[in-house]
Amino acid sequence: MILYSNGKTVIPGRRLEDMSANELRVKLYNADIKYPVNASKQDLIRLIRENIK
């Protein structure tokens, strides 16, 4: 579930930085966002922030 607050996207739950890389990959997969297989955790966080608005 994605919520919106003051025109910004809010992902309920923990902060992205507190999630494991596998949890971040699942979020990207569920949002149908492609990511490199060798992406670092910081790369995954950046992709989420850039693509989920």
PDB file of N, CA and C in Angstrom:
ATOM      1  N   MET A   1       0.841  -1.170   0.000  1.00  0.00           N
ATOM      2  CA  MET A   1       0.000   0.000   0.000  1.00  0.00           C
ATOM      3  C   MET A   1       0.891   1.240   0.000  1.00  0.00           C
ATOM      4  N   ILE A   2       0.555   2.196  -0.841  1.00  0.00           N
ATOM      5  CA  ILE A   2       1.285   3.456  -0.900  1.00  0.00           C
ATOM      6  C   ILE A   2       0.332   4.563  -0.486  1.00  0.00           C
ATOM      7  N   LEU A   3       0.750   5.385   0.427  1.00  0.00           N
ATOM      8  CA  LEU A   3      -0.057   6.498   0.905  1.00  0.00           C
ATOM      9  C   LEU A   3       0.539   7.807   0.417  1.00  0.00           C
ATOM     10  N   TYR A   4      -0.274   8.836   0.351  1.00  0.00           N
ATOM     11  CA  TYR A   4       0.185  10.148  -0.069  1.00  0.00           C
ATOM     12  C   TYR A   4      -0.055  11.147   1.051  1.00  0.00           C
ATOM     13  N   SER A   5       0.933  11.982   1.315  1.00  0.00           N
ATOM     14  CA  SER A   5       0.822  12.993   2.357  1.00  0.00           C
ATOM     15  C   SER A   5       1.418  14.292   1.839  1.00  0.00           C
ATOM     16  N   ASN A   6       0.622  15.327   1.781  1.00  0.00           N
ATOM     17  CA  ASN A   6       1.084  16.629   1.283  1.00  0.00           C
ATOM     18  C   ASN A   6       1.748  16.518  -0.083  1.00  0.00           C
ATOM     19  N   GLY A   7       1.184  15.691  -0.949  1.00  0.00           N
ATOM     20  CA  GLY A   7       1.723  15.533  -2.299  1.00  0.00           C
ATOM     21  C   GLY A   7       2.946  14.657  -2.395  1.00  0.00           C
ATOM     22  N   LYS A   8       3.373  14.039  -1.294  1.00  0.00           N
ATOM     23  CA  LYS A   8       4.548  13.170  -1.310  1.00  0.00           C
ATOM     24  C   LYS A   8       4.128  11.744  -1.015  1.00  0.00           C
ATOM     25  N   THR A   9       4.881  10.801  -1.566  1.00  0.00           N
ATOM     26  CA  THR A   9       4.603   9.396  -1.337  1.00  0.00           C
ATOM     27  C   THR A   9       5.164   8.968   0.015  1.00  0.00           C
ATOM     28  N   VAL A  10       4.370   8.219   0.734  1.00  0.00           N
ATOM     29  CA  VAL A  10       4.798   7.691   2.021  1.00  0.00           C
ATOM     30  C   VAL A  10       4.631   6.180   1.975  1.00  0.00           C
ATOM     31  N   ILE A  11       5.696   5.457   2.206  1.00  0.00           N
ATOM     32  CA  ILE A  11       5.620   4.008   2.264  1.00  0.00           C
ATOM     33  C   ILE A  11       5.485   3.635   3.734  1.00  0.00           C
ATOM     34  N   PRO A  12       4.348   3.052   4.115  1.00  0.00           N
ATOM     35  CA  PRO A  12       4.151   2.739   5.516  1.00  0.00           C
ATOM     36  C   PRO A  12       5.162   1.720   6.024  1.00  0.00           C
ATOM     37  N   GLY A  13       5.484   1.801   7.274  1.00  0.00           N
ATOM     38  CA  GLY A  13       6.410   0.840   7.864  1.00  0.00           C
ATOM     39  C   GLY A  13       7.743   1.471   8.198  1.00  0.00           C
ATOM     40  N   ARG A  14       8.783   0.664   8.084  1.00  0.00           N
ATOM     41  CA  ARG A  14      10.120   1.109   8.446  1.00  0.00           C
ATOM     42  C   ARG A  14      10.721   2.028   7.387  1.00  0.00           C
ATOM     43  N   ARG A  15      11.765   2.735   7.810  1.00  0.00           N
ATOM     44  CA  ARG A  15      12.506   3.573   6.858  1.00  0.00           C
ATOM     45  C   ARG A  15      13.234   2.676   5.867  1.00  0.00           C
ATOM     46  N   LEU A  16      13.440   3.169   4.667  1.00  0.00           N
ATOM     47  CA  LEU A  16      14.119   2.382   3.645  1.00  0.00           C
ATOM     48  C   LEU A  16      15.510   1.963   4.105  1.00  0.00           C
ATOM     49  N   GLU A  17      16.197   2.847   4.794  1.00  0.00           N
ATOM     50  CA  GLU A  17      17.562   2.554   5.250  1.00  0.00           C
ATOM     51  C   GLU A  17      17.605   1.414   6.265  1.00  0.00           C
ATOM     52  N   ASP A  18      16.483   1.151   6.926  1.00  0.00           N
ATOM     53  CA  ASP A  18      16.426   0.084   7.923  1.00  0.00           C
ATOM     54  C   ASP A  18      16.078  -1.273   7.321  1.00  0.00           C
ATOM     55  N   MET A  19      15.706  -1.290   6.059  1.00  0.00           N
ATOM     56  CA  MET A  19      15.320  -2.540   5.393  1.00  0.00           C
ATOM     57  C   MET A  19      16.541  -3.233   4.815  1.00  0.00           C
ATOM     58  N   SER A  20      16.418  -4.542   4.652  1.00  0.00           N
ATOM     59  CA  SER A  20      17.493  -5.300   4.010  1.00  0.00           C
ATOM     60  C   SER A  20      17.418  -5.082   2.498  1.00  0.00           C
ATOM     61  N   ALA A  21      18.495  -5.411   1.820  1.00  0.00           N
ATOM     62  CA  ALA A  21      18.517  -5.271   0.359  1.00  0.00           C
ATOM     63  C   ALA A  21      17.446  -6.154  -0.274  1.00  0.00           C
ATOM     64  N   ASN A  22      17.210  -7.335   0.296  1.00  0.00           N
ATOM     65  CA  ASN A  22      16.179  -8.219  -0.261  1.00  0.00           C
ATOM     66  C   ASN A  22      14.787  -7.621  -0.112  1.00  0.00           C
ATOM     67  N   GLU A  23      14.505  -6.961   0.994  1.00  0.00           N
ATOM     68  CA  GLU A  23      13.213  -6.297   1.162  1.00  0.00           C
ATOM     69  C   GLU A  23      13.044  -5.185   0.132  1.00  0.00           C
ATOM     70  N   LEU A  24      14.122  -4.445  -0.132  1.00  0.00           N
ATOM     71  CA  LEU A  24      14.074  -3.369  -1.124  1.00  0.00           C
ATOM     72  C   LEU A  24      13.835  -3.938  -2.517  1.00  0.00           C
ATOM     73  N   ARG A  25      14.486  -5.067  -2.823  1.00  0.00           N
ATOM     74  CA  ARG A  25      14.279  -5.706  -4.129  1.00  0.00           C
ATOM     75  C   ARG A  25      12.825  -6.130  -4.306  1.00  0.00           C
ATOM     76  N   VAL A  26      12.205  -6.629  -3.239  1.00  0.00           N
ATOM     77  CA  VAL A  26      10.800  -7.037  -3.313  1.00  0.00           C
ATOM     78  C   VAL A  26       9.915  -5.828  -3.600  1.00  0.00           C
ATOM     79  N   LYS A  27      10.190  -4.706  -2.946  1.00  0.00           N
ATOM     80  CA  LYS A  27       9.405  -3.491  -3.198  1.00  0.00           C
ATOM     81  C   LYS A  27       9.529  -3.066  -4.664  1.00  0.00           C
ATOM     82  N   LEU A  28      10.749  -3.100  -5.200  1.00  0.00           N
ATOM     83  CA  LEU A  28      10.954  -2.741  -6.602  1.00  0.00           C
ATOM     84  C   LEU A  28      10.257  -3.731  -7.522  1.00  0.00           C
ATOM     85  N   TYR A  29      10.377  -5.013  -7.230  1.00  0.00           N
ATOM     86  CA  TYR A  29       9.732  -6.042  -8.042  1.00  0.00           C
ATOM     87  C   TYR A  29       8.217  -5.848  -8.046  1.00  0.00           C
ATOM     88  N   ASN A  30       7.631  -5.625  -6.871  1.00  0.00           N
ATOM     89  CA  ASN A  30       6.177  -5.441  -6.771  1.00  0.00           C
ATOM     90  C   ASN A  30       5.700  -4.187  -7.493  1.00  0.00           C
ATOM     91  N   ALA A  31       6.567  -3.184  -7.594  1.00  0.00           N
ATOM     92  CA  ALA A  31       6.223  -1.953  -8.310  1.00  0.00           C
ATOM     93  C   ALA A  31       6.577  -2.054  -9.791  1.00  0.00           C
ATOM     94  N   ASP A  32       7.046  -3.228 -10.223  1.00  0.00           N
ATOM     95  CA  ASP A  32       7.439  -3.484 -11.617  1.00  0.00           C
ATOM     96  C   ASP A  32       8.530  -2.521 -12.082  1.00  0.00           C
ATOM     97  N   ILE A  33       9.499  -2.272 -11.199  1.00  0.00           N
ATOM     98  CA  ILE A  33      10.637  -1.408 -11.508  1.00  0.00           C
ATOM     99  C   ILE A  33      11.861  -2.296 -11.699  1.00  0.00           C
ATOM    100  N   LYS A  34      12.491  -2.183 -12.846  1.00  0.00           N
ATOM    101  CA  LYS A  34      13.676  -2.984 -13.153  1.00  0.00           C
ATOM    102  C   LYS A  34      14.885  -2.444 -12.395  1.00  0.00           C
ATOM    103  N   TYR A  35      15.739  -3.338 -11.946  1.00  0.00           N
ATOM    104  CA  TYR A  35      16.961  -2.944 -11.234  1.00  0.00           C
ATOM    105  C   TYR A  35      18.078  -3.916 -11.601  1.00  0.00           C
ATOM    106  N   PRO A  36      19.331  -3.442 -11.576  1.00  0.00           N
ATOM    107  CA  PRO A  36      20.454  -4.323 -11.900  1.00  0.00           C
ATOM    108  C   PRO A  36      20.618  -5.416 -10.840  1.00  0.00           C
ATOM    109  N   VAL A  37      20.997  -6.598 -11.269  1.00  0.00           N
ATOM    110  CA  VAL A  37      21.181  -7.726 -10.355  1.00  0.00           C
ATOM    111  C   VAL A  37      22.232  -7.408  -9.292  1.00  0.00           C
ATOM    112  N   ASN A  38      23.264  -6.676  -9.673  1.00  0.00           N
ATOM    113  CA  ASN A  38      24.364  -6.379  -8.749  1.00  0.00           C
ATOM    114  C   ASN A  38      24.215  -5.021  -8.057  1.00  0.00           C
ATOM    115  N   ALA A  39      22.993  -4.486  -7.993  1.00  0.00           N
ATOM    116  CA  ALA A  39      22.759  -3.173  -7.372  1.00  0.00           C
ATOM    117  C   ALA A  39      23.029  -3.240  -5.870  1.00  0.00           C
ATOM    118  N   SER A  40      23.676  -2.208  -5.357  1.00  0.00           N
ATOM    119  CA  SER A  40      23.927  -2.123  -3.919  1.00  0.00           C
ATOM    120  C   SER A  40      22.648  -1.676  -3.212  1.00  0.00           C
ATOM    121  N   LYS A  41      22.660  -1.769  -1.903  1.00  0.00           N
ATOM    122  CA  LYS A  41      21.509  -1.333  -1.116  1.00  0.00           C
ATOM    123  C   LYS A  41      21.226   0.145  -1.369  1.00  0.00           C
ATOM    124  N   GLN A  42      22.254   0.965  -1.436  1.00  0.00           N
ATOM    125  CA  GLN A  42      22.068   2.396  -1.702  1.00  0.00           C
ATOM    126  C   GLN A  42      21.494   2.622  -3.104  1.00  0.00           C
ATOM    127  N   ASP A  43      21.917   1.830  -4.073  1.00  0.00           N
ATOM    128  CA  ASP A  43      21.351   1.928  -5.425  1.00  0.00           C
ATOM    129  C   ASP A  43      19.857   1.607  -5.402  1.00  0.00           C
ATOM    130  N   LEU A  44      19.476   0.575  -4.649  1.00  0.00           N
ATOM    131  CA  LEU A  44      18.071   0.182  -4.567  1.00  0.00           C
ATOM    132  C   LEU A  44      17.231   1.276  -3.912  1.00  0.00           C
ATOM    133  N   ILE A  45      17.755   1.871  -2.843  1.00  0.00           N
ATOM    134  CA  ILE A  45      17.048   2.963  -2.173  1.00  0.00           C
ATOM    135  C   ILE A  45      16.857   4.131  -3.133  1.00  0.00           C
ATOM    136  N   ARG A  46      17.905   4.455  -3.897  1.00  0.00           N
ATOM    137  CA  ARG A  46      17.821   5.559  -4.851  1.00  0.00           C
ATOM    138  C   ARG A  46      16.750   5.267  -5.910  1.00  0.00           C
ATOM    139  N   LEU A  47      16.727   4.034  -6.408  1.00  0.00           N
ATOM    140  CA  LEU A  47      15.724   3.667  -7.412  1.00  0.00           C
ATOM    141  C   LEU A  47      14.306   3.799  -6.873  1.00  0.00           C
ATOM    142  N   ILE A  48      14.105   3.376  -5.638  1.00  0.00           N
ATOM    143  CA  ILE A  48      12.777   3.504  -5.030  1.00  0.00           C
ATOM    144  C   ILE A  48      12.387   4.966  -4.937  1.00  0.00           C
ATOM    145  N   ARG A  49      13.298   5.780  -4.434  1.00  0.00           N
ATOM    146  CA  ARG A  49      12.980   7.204  -4.259  1.00  0.00           C
ATOM    147  C   ARG A  49      12.733   7.910  -5.599  1.00  0.00           C
ATOM    148  N   GLU A  50      13.442   7.502  -6.639  1.00  0.00           N
ATOM    149  CA  GLU A  50      13.279   8.133  -7.955  1.00  0.00           C
ATOM    150  C   GLU A  50      11.998   7.697  -8.661  1.00  0.00           C
ATOM    151  N   ASN A  51      11.574   6.464  -8.429  1.00  0.00           N
ATOM    152  CA  ASN A  51      10.482   5.905  -9.223  1.00  0.00           C
ATOM    153  C   ASN A  51       9.135   5.857  -8.542  1.00  0.00           C
ATOM    154  N   ILE A  52       9.092   5.881  -7.240  1.00  0.00           N
ATOM    155  CA  ILE A  52       7.806   5.824  -6.550  1.00  0.00           C
ATOM    156  C   ILE A  52       7.464   7.212  -6.080  1.00  0.00           C
ATOM    157  N   LYS A  53       6.492   7.805  -6.769  1.00  0.00           N
ATOM    158  CA  LYS A  53       6.104   9.194  -6.463  1.00  0.00           C
ATOM    159  C   LYS A  53       4.639   9.282  -6.216  1.00  0.00           C
TER     160      LYS A  53
END
